[in-house]
XYZ file of C-alpha atoms in Angstrom:
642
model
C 0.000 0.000 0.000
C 3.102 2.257 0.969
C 4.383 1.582 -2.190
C 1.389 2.558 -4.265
C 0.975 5.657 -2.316
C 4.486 6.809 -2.986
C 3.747 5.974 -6.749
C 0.612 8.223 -6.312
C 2.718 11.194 -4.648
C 5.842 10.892 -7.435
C 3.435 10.959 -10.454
C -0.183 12.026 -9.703
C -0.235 14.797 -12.488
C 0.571 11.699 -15.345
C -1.700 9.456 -14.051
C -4.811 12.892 -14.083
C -3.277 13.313 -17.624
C -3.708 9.738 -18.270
C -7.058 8.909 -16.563
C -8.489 12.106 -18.378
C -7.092 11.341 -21.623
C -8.453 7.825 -21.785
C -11.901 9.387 -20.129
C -12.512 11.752 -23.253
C -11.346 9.039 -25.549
C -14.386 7.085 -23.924
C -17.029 9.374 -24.063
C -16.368 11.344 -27.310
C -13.442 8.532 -29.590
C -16.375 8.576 -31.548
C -16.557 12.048 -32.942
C -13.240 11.316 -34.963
C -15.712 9.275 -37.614
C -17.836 12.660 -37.598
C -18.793 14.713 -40.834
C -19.226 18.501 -40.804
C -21.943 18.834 -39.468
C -24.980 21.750 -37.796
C -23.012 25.199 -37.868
C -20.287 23.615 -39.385
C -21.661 23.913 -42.723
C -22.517 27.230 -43.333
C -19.150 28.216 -41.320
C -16.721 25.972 -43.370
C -18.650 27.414 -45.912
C -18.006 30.756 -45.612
C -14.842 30.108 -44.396
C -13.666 29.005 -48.143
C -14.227 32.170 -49.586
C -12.569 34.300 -46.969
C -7.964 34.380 -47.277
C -6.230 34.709 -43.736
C -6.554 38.812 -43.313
C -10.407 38.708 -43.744
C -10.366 36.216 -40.739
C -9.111 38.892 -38.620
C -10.869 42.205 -40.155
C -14.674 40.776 -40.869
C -17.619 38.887 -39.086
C -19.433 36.307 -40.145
C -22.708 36.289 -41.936
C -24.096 35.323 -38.301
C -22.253 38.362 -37.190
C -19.662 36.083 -34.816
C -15.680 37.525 -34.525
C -14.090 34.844 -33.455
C -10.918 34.675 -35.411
C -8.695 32.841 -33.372
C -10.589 29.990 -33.814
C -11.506 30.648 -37.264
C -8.002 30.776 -38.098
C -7.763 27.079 -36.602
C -10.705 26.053 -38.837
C -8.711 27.609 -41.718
C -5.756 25.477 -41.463
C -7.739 22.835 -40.924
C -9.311 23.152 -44.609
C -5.568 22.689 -45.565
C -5.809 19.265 -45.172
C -7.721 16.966 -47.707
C -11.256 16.001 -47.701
C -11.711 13.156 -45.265
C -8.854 13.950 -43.259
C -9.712 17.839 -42.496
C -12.792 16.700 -40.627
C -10.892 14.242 -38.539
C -8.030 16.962 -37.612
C -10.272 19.260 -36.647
C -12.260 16.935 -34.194
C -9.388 15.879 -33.061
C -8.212 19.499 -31.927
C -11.459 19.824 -30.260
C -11.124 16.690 -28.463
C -7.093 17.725 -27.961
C -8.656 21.422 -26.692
C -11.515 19.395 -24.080
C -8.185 16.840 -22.839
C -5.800 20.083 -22.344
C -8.705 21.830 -20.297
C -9.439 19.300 -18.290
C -5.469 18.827 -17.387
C -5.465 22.319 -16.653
C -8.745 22.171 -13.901
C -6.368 19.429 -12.004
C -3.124 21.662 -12.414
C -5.525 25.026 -10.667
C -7.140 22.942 -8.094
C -3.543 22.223 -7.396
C -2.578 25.759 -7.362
C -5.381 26.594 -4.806
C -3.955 24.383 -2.269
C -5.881 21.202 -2.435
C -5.048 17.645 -2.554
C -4.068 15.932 -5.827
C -6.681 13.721 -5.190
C -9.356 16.565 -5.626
C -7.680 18.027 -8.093
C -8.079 14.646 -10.366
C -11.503 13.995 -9.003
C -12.134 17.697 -10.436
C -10.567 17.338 -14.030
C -12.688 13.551 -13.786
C -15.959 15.476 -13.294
C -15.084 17.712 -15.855
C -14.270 15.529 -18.433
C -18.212 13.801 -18.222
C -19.660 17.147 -17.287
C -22.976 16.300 -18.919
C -24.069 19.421 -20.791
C -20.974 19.027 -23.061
C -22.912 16.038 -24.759
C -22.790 18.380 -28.076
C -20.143 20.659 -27.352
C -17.847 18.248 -28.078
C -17.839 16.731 -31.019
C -19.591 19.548 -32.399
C -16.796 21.269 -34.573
C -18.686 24.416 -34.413
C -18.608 24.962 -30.543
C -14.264 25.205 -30.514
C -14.512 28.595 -29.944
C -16.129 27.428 -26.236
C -13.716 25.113 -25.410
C -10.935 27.323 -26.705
C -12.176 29.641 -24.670
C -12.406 28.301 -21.495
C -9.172 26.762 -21.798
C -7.348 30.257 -22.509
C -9.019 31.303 -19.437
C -7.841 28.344 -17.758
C -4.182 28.752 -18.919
C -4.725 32.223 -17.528
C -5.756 31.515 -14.305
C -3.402 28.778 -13.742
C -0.220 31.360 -15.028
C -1.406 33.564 -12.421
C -1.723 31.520 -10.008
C 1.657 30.095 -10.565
C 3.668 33.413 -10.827
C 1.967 34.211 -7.402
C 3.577 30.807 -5.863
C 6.652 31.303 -7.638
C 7.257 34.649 -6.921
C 7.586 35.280 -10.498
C 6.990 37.817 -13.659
C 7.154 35.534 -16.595
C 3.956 33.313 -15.363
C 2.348 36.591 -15.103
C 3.149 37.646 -18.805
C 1.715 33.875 -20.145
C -1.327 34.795 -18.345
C -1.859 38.590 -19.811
C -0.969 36.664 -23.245
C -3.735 33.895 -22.439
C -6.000 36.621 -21.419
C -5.471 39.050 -24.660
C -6.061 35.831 -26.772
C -9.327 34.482 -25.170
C -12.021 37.241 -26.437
C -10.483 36.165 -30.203
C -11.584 33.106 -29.469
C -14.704 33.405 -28.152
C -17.094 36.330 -26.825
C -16.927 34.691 -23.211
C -13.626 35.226 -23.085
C -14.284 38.643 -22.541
C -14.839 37.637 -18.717
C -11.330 35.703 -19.285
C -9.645 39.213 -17.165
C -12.356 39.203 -14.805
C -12.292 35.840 -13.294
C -8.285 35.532 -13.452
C -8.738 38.754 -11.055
C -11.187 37.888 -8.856
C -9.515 34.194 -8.354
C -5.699 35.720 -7.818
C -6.890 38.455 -5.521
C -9.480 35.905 -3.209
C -6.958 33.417 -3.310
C -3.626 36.081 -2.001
C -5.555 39.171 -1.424
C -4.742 42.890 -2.415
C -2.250 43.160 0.643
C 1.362 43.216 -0.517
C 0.660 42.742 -3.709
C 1.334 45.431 -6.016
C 2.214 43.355 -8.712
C -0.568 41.612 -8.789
C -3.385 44.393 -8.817
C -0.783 46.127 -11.654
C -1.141 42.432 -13.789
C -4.862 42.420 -12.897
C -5.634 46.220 -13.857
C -3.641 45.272 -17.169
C -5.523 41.959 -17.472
C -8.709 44.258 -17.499
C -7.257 47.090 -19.767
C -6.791 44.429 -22.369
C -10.024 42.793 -22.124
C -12.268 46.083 -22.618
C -9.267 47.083 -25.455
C -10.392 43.712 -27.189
C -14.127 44.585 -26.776
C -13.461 48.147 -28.579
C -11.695 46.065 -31.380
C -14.516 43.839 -31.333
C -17.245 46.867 -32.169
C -15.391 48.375 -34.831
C -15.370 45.216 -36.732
C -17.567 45.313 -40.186
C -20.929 43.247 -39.447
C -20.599 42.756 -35.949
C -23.626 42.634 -34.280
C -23.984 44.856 -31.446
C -23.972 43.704 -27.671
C -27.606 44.669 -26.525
C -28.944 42.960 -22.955
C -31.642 41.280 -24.380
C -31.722 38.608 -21.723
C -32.189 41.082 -18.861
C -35.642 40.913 -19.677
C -36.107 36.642 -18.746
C -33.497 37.611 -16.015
C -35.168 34.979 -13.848
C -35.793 32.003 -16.078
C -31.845 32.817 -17.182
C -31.189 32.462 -13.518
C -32.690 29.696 -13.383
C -30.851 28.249 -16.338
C -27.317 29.075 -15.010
C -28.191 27.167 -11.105
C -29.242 24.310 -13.010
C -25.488 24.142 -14.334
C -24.446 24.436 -11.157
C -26.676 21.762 -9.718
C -26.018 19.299 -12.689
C -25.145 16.850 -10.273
C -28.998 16.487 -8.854
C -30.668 17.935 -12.412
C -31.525 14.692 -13.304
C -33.525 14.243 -9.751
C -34.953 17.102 -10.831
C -35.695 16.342 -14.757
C -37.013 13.245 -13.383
C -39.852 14.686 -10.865
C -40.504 17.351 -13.559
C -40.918 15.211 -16.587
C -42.862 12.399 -14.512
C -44.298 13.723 -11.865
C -45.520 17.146 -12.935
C -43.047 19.238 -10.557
C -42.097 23.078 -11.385
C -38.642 23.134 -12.614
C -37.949 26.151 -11.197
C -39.374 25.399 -7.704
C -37.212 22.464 -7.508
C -33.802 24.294 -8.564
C -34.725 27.228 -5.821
C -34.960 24.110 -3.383
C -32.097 22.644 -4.616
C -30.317 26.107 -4.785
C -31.337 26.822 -1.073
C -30.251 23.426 0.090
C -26.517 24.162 -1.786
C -25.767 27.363 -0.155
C -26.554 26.295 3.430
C -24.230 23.060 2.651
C -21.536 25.457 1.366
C -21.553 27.495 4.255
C -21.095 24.496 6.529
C -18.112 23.132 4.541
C -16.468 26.154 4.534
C -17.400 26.734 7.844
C -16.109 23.117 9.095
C -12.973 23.646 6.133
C -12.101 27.350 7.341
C -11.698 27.398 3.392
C -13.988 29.915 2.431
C -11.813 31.194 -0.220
C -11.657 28.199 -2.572
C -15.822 27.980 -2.372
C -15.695 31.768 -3.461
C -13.113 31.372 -6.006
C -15.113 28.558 -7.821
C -18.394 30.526 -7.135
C -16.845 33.539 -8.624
C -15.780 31.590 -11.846
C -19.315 30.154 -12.559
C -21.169 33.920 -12.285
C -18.896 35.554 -13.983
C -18.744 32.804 -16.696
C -22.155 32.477 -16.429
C -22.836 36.774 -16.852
C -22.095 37.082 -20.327
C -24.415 34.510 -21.843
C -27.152 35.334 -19.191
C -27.140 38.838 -20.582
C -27.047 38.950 -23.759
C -29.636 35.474 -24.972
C -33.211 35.239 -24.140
C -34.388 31.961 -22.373
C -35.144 30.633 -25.337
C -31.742 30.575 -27.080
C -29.713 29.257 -23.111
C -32.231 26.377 -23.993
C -31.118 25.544 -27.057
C -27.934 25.976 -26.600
C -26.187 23.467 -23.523
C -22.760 24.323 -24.655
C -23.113 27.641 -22.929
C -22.512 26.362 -19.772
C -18.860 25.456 -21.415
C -16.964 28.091 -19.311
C -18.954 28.251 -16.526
C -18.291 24.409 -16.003
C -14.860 24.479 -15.079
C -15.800 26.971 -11.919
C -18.509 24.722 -11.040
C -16.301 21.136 -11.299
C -13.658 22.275 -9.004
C -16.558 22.937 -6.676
C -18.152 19.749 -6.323
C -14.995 18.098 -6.133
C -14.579 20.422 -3.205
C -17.938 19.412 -1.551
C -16.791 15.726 -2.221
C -13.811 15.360 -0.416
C -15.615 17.694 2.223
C -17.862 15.209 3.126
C -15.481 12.262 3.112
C -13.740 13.842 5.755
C -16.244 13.767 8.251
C -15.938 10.245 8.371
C -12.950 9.263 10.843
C -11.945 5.776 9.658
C -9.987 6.089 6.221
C -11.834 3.253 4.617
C -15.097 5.389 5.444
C -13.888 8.483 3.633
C -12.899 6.691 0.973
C -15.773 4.975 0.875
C -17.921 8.118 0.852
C -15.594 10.121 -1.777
C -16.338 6.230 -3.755
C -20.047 6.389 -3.720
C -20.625 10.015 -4.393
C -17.827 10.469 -7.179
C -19.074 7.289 -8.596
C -22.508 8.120 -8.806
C -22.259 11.440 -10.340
C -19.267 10.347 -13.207
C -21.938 6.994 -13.986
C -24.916 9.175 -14.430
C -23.227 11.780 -16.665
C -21.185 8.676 -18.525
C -24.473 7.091 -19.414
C -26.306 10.541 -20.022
C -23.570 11.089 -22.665
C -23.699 7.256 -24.597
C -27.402 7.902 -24.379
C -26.871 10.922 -26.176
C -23.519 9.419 -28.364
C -26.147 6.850 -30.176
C -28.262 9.415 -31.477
C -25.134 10.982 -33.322
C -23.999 7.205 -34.400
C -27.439 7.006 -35.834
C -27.340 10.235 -37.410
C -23.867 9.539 -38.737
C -24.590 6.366 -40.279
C -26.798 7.892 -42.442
C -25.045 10.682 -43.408
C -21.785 8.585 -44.256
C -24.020 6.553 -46.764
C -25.025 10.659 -48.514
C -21.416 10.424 -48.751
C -21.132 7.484 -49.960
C -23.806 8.065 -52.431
C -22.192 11.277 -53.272
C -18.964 9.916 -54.474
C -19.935 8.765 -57.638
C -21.190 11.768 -60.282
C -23.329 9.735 -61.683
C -25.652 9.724 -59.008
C -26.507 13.548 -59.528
C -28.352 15.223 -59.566
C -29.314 13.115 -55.776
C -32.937 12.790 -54.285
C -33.041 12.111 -50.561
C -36.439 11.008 -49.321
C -37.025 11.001 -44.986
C -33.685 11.975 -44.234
C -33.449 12.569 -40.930
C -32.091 16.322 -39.873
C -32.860 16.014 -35.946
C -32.947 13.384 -33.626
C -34.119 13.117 -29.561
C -34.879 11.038 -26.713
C -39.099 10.764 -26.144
C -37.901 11.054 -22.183
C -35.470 13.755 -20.825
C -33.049 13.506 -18.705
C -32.688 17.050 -17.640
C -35.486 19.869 -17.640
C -33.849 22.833 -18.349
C -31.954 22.110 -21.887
C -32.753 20.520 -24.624
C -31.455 16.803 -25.225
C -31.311 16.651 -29.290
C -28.680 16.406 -32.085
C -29.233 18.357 -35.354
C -27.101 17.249 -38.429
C -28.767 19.908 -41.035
C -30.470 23.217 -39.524
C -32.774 24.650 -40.936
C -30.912 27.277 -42.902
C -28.719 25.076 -44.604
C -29.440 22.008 -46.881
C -28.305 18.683 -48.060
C -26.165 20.252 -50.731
C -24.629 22.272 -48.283
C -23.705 19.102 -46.395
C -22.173 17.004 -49.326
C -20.592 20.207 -50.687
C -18.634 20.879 -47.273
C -17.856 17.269 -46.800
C -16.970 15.881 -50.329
C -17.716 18.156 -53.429
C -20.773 19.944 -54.539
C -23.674 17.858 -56.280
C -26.933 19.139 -56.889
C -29.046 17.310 -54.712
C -32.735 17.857 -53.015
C -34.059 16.191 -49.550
C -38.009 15.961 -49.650
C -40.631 14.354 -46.637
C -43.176 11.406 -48.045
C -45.089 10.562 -44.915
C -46.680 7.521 -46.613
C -43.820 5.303 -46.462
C -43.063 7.089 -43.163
C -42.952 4.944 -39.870
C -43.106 4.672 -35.981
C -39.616 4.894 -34.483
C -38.250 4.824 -31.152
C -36.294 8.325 -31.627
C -38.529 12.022 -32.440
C -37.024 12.899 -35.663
C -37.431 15.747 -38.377
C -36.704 14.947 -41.774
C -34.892 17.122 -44.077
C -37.434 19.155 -47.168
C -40.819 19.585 -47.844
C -43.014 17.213 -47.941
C -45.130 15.567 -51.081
C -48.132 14.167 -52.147
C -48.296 11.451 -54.585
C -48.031 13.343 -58.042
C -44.946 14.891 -56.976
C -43.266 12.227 -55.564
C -43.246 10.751 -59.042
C -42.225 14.064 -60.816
C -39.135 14.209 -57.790
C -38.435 10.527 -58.961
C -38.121 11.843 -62.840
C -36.396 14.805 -61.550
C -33.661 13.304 -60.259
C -30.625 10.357 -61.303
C -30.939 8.035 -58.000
C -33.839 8.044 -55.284
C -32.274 7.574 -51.788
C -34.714 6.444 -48.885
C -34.346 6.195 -45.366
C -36.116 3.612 -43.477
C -36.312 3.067 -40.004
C -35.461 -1.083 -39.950
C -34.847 -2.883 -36.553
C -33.918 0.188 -34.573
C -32.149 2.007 -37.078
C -32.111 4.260 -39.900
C -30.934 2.626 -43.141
C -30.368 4.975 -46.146
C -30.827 3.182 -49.513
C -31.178 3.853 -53.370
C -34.145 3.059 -54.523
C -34.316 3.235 -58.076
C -35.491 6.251 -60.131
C -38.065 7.357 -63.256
C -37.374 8.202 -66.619
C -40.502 10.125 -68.586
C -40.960 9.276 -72.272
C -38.900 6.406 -72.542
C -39.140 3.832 -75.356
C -38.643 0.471 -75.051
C -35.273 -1.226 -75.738
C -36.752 -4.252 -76.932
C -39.441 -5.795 -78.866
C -39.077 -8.942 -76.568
C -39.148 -7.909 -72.574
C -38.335 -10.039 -70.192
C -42.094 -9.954 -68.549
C -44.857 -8.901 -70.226
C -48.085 -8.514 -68.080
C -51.498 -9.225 -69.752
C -52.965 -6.026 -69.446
C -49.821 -4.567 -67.034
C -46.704 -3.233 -67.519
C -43.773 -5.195 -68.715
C -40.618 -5.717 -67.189
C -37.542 -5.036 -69.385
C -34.687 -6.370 -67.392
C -34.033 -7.594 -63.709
C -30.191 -7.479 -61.608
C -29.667 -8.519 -58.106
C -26.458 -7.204 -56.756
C -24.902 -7.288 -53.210
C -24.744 -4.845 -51.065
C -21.959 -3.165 -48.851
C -23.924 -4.521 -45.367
C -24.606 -8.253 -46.758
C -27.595 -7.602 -47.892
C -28.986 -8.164 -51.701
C -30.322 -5.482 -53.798
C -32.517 -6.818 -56.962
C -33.014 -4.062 -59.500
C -36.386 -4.294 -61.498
C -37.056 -2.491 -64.960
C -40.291 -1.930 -65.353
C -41.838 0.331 -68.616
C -44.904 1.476 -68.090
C -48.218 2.037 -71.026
C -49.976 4.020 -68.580
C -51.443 3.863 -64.782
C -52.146 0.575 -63.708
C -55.032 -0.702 -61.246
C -52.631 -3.221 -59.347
C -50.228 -3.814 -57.260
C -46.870 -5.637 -57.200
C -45.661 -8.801 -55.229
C -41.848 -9.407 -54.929
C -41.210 -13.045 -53.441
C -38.132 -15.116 -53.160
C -37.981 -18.322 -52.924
C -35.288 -21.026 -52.163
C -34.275 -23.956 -53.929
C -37.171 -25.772 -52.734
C -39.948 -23.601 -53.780
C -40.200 -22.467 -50.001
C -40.894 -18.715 -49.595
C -37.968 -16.951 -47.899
C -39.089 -13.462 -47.975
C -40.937 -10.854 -49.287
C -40.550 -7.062 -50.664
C -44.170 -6.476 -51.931
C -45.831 -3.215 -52.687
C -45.063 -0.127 -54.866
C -41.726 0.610 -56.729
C -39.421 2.828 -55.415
C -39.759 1.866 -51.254
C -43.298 1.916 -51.500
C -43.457 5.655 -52.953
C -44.662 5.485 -56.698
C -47.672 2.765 -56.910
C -48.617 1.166 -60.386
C -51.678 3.943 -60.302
C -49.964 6.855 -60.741
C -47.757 5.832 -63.634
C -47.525 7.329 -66.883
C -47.273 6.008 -70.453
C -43.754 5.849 -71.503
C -42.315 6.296 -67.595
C -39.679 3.708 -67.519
C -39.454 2.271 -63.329
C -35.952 1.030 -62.430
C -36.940 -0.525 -59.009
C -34.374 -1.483 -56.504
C -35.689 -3.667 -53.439
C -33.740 -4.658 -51.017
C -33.787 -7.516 -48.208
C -31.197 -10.106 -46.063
C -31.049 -13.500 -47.217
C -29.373 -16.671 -45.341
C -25.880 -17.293 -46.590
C -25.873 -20.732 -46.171
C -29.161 -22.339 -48.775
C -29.798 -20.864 -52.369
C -29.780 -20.943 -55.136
C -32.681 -18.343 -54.485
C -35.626 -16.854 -57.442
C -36.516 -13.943 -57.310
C -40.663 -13.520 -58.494
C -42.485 -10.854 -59.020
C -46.124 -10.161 -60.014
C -49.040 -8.035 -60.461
C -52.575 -8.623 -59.245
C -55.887 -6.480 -57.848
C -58.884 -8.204 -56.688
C -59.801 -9.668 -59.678
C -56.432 -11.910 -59.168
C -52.827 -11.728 -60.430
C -52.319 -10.499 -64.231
C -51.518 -13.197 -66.769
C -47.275 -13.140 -66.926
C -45.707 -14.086 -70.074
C -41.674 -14.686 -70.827
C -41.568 -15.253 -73.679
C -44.625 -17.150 -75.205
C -45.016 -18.964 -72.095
C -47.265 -17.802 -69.335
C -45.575 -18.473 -66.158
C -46.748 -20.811 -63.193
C -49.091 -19.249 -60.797
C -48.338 -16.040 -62.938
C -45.092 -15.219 -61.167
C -42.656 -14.216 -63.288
C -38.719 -15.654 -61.957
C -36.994 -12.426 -63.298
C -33.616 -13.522 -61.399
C -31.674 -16.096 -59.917
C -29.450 -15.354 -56.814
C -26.856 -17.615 -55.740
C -24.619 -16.383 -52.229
């Protein structure tokens, strides 16, 4: 045990680097296999038409200055397609890991234990309101922001300890930097301050007030820059007027350890959120003052206190309820005050148990109940991106080939949530496409441009265990087809055994003449069917492609059955062409239907036929190949051997 211990003391800042290195890699490895996606879009999009000065002397069209970051973003588009969206996750995940290293190093600073200090950078690593944040491109300018502040703070505190100037001219550097990346880190001077001067006081410290006035000189200095920038929108304290319900949004960051108590009795037992986070709120600051109290550490409660409002002011200010709601990643700086406090209230309470078992037994429960809730909170919320990004690859995918232009996407899925919350004051979602950009956008910023459209058919639409929004307008009938002729490939998404499965469907061409006097099919009174394929499929499954030329609507409907070797039915894909979307009735003399159907057969029978008919409730149509009219008037168009 000695032995470990001394292991502990010689190296517990690698093993915090470690443990939150392999922590981030858990909860957010997966972004790496991320697209562009949300903001990213119109951002990397406007980003390749600006060159490096306009960076630094424009806004965007959204009216954000944040060119410190956009400058990151910019070298970033340096690299390839495919590996630009990896590097730049990767920095974001590289930015999260360096902050979190630097909440252990300034818990350090403030004169706690190591073992808080990891415990802090744990609980920041699974702070749960970072579910987006993070492998959300788009939100860098938070995490670079808090991390600059961070750096600051942790400079400062360090040329304090040290006795020295050069720590303090990091820190001024860190703080000069942090409103380019960000607006928060406007409030980077302001809680640097405030920690340095609660931490040592103003007593015999003239070189610290002179580093903190300058800290402050160079913060408003950025915010003049900042206003005389072309297109910047102008700083105007909306939010003042929901003052309470933004409040309200800020304590329930700072309670995230009981929110989902709280979402809970809201969301199932009718409770007022806001009630319950003034409880909760109450119950907080009377534990605080004990700790401190029993601690005779006030100063590290107000520090961390101090870091959360002031992160907190900014965002409070300026947004209306509405948009704090929307936007979870707001609580980004803000977090790091309110970590370091709960690992403060943790280790509190562990030491008023005597035995050493006990305390560590009490630091075990309570640490390991909070990190488990917010580790599962965030894989809840990691599936809905892995369903989303599925998808998306396949666009990609589809995208590659030119071919396939111009692209029509049918139920794509744009937005996807939980039915059940976990927490009541955000909102628990993931958006791939907003609604000011498109699917074009998307493939543009992630491969090339191809002209592509996304459009809603509810009739094929179906029950799944996610709320989604799909991407376009919806159709009727009538223009379904017309989309169909409109466009080289039909892509569907279908919601099949949990998950959404993106597939080409076939398409329409108007007018078409036939390419044979001698079809493969010909239906008595039907269509014919010029050719059939069946073709593999890159997840194992086949995909039989049906050519069917229509001499105007007809008053059936299709059957697609396969059969095994022994005439026994294996499966079925009955009912209109295209997944489901243009029935025989609404065809058009001369359209010419290539029909792709797909479904999973067992690798180990076959040879399997494919048959397909047409019938109504008179019966099936007569089916002739040839001069023959084929058994039970189903037509084998293919054979498919595995």
């Amino acid at each position: 045990m000695k032995k470990w211990h001394r292991l502990w003391e010689q190296h517990h800042t690698w093993a915090g680097i470690v443990i939150s290195g392999t922590l981030v890699t858990i909860c957010y490895g997966f972004a790496l296999q991320l697209p562009f996606f949300f903001d990213d879009l119109p951002v990397m999009t406007w980003l390749n038409h600006q060159d490096w000065a306009n960076i630094w002397t424009t806004s965007t069209g959204g009216a954000y200055y944040r060119p410190l970051t956009f400058t990151a973003y910019k070298l970033g588009l340096l690299f390839p397609q495919g590996a630009r969206q990896i590097v730049l996750h990767a920095v974001s995940l590289l930015v999260y890991w360096g902050s979190a290293i630097l909440v252990m190093q300034v818990v350090k600073l403030l004169g706690k234990s190591p073992k808080q200090a990891l415990l802090a950078s744990i609980l920041f690593v699974v702070f749960p309101f970072m579910f987006l944040a993070v492998p959300w491109i788009t939100s860098l300018p938070h995490h670079l922001a808090t991390a600059l502040t961070l750096f600051s703070v942790y400079a400062a505190l360090k040329a304090e300890r040290d006795d020295t100037t050069g720590w303090w001219g990091l820190s001024l550097l860190a703080t000069t930097l942090a409103p380019f990346a960000h607006e928060s880190g406007q409030m980077c001077a302001v809680i640097v301050g405030g920690v340095v001067i609660i931490q040592y006081g103003i007593r015999s410290g003239r070189r610290r007030i002179v580093a903190t006035v300058l800290g402050g000189a160079l913060s408003v200095g950025a915010f003049l820059l900042r206003n005389h920038i072309p297109g910047v929108g102008e700083a105007r304290p909306v939010g003042l007027q929901d003052w309470l319900q933004n409040t309200m949004f800020f304590l329930h960051g700072l309670l995230y350890p009981v929110a989902p108590i709280i979402g809970r009795l809201v969301h199932h037992h009718g409770a007022n959120d806001f009630t319950l986070i003034k409880i909760a709120t109450a119950s907080l600051c009377l534990l605080l003052i004990w700790l401190a109290h029993r601690s005779r550490d006030w100063r590290h409660v107000a520090c961390n206190l101090w870091w959360w409002a002031c992160a907190a002011l900014p965002a409070a200010v300026s947004f209306r309820y509405g948009g704090l709601y929307i936007s979870p990643r707001l609580y980004a700086l803000a977090s790091a005050g309110i970590v370091m406090l709960w690992a403060y209230v943790i280790i509190e309470l562990g030491k008023m148990v005597r035995s050493v078992w006990g305390r560590r037994l009490v630091w075990a429960l309570l640490a390991g109940v909070i990190v488990t809730q917010n580790t599962l909170f965030i894989y809840r919320e990691r599936s809905l991106f892995v369903s989303l990004n599925s998808v998306y690859q396949r666009v990609l995918e589809a995208a590659k080939d030119r071919t396939n232009a111009p692209l029509g996407f049918v139920n794509l899925p744009s937005y996807l949530a939980w039915p059940q919350k976990t927490h009541a004051l955000i909102q628990e979602s993931v958006t791939f496409i907003p609604p000011y950009s498109n699917v074009g956008e998307f493939i543009e910023v992630n491969e090339e441009w191809r002209a592509s459209d996304a459009v809603v058919y509810t009739p094929v639409l179906k029950d799944t265990e996610e709320i989604f929004k799909a991407e376009g307008p919806g159709l009727d009938w009538e223009q379904m087809r017309q989309f169909a002729i409109d466009h080289s490939t039909i892509w569907l998404t279908r919601y099949h055994e949990g998950q959404f499965v993106l597939n080409h469907v076939g398409m329409i061409t108007a007018d078409a003449r036939p390419v044979s006097t001698d079809p493969l099919v010909r239906f008595e009174g039907g269509p014919v069917i010029e050719s059939a394929a069946a073709q593999k499929t890159h997840d194992g499954r086949w995909a039989v492609t049906i050519t069917w030329l229509a001499s105007g609507p007809v008053d059936g409907k299709i059957f697609v059955h396969v059969r095994d070797a022994s005439n026994n039915l294996v499966v079925q894909a009955n009912g209109p062409t295209l997944g489901g979307m243009v029935p025989p009735w609404i065809w058009r003399s001369g359209d010419r239907i290539s029909d792709v159907r797909h479904f999973a057969l067992p690798e180990d029978a076959g040879p399997y036929t494919v048959q397909v008919g047409v019938y109504n409730s008179d019966g099936r149509f007569p089916a002739f190949m040839g001069d023959s009219r084929c058994q039970d008037d189903a037509a084998p168009v293919v054979i498919i051997a595995p």
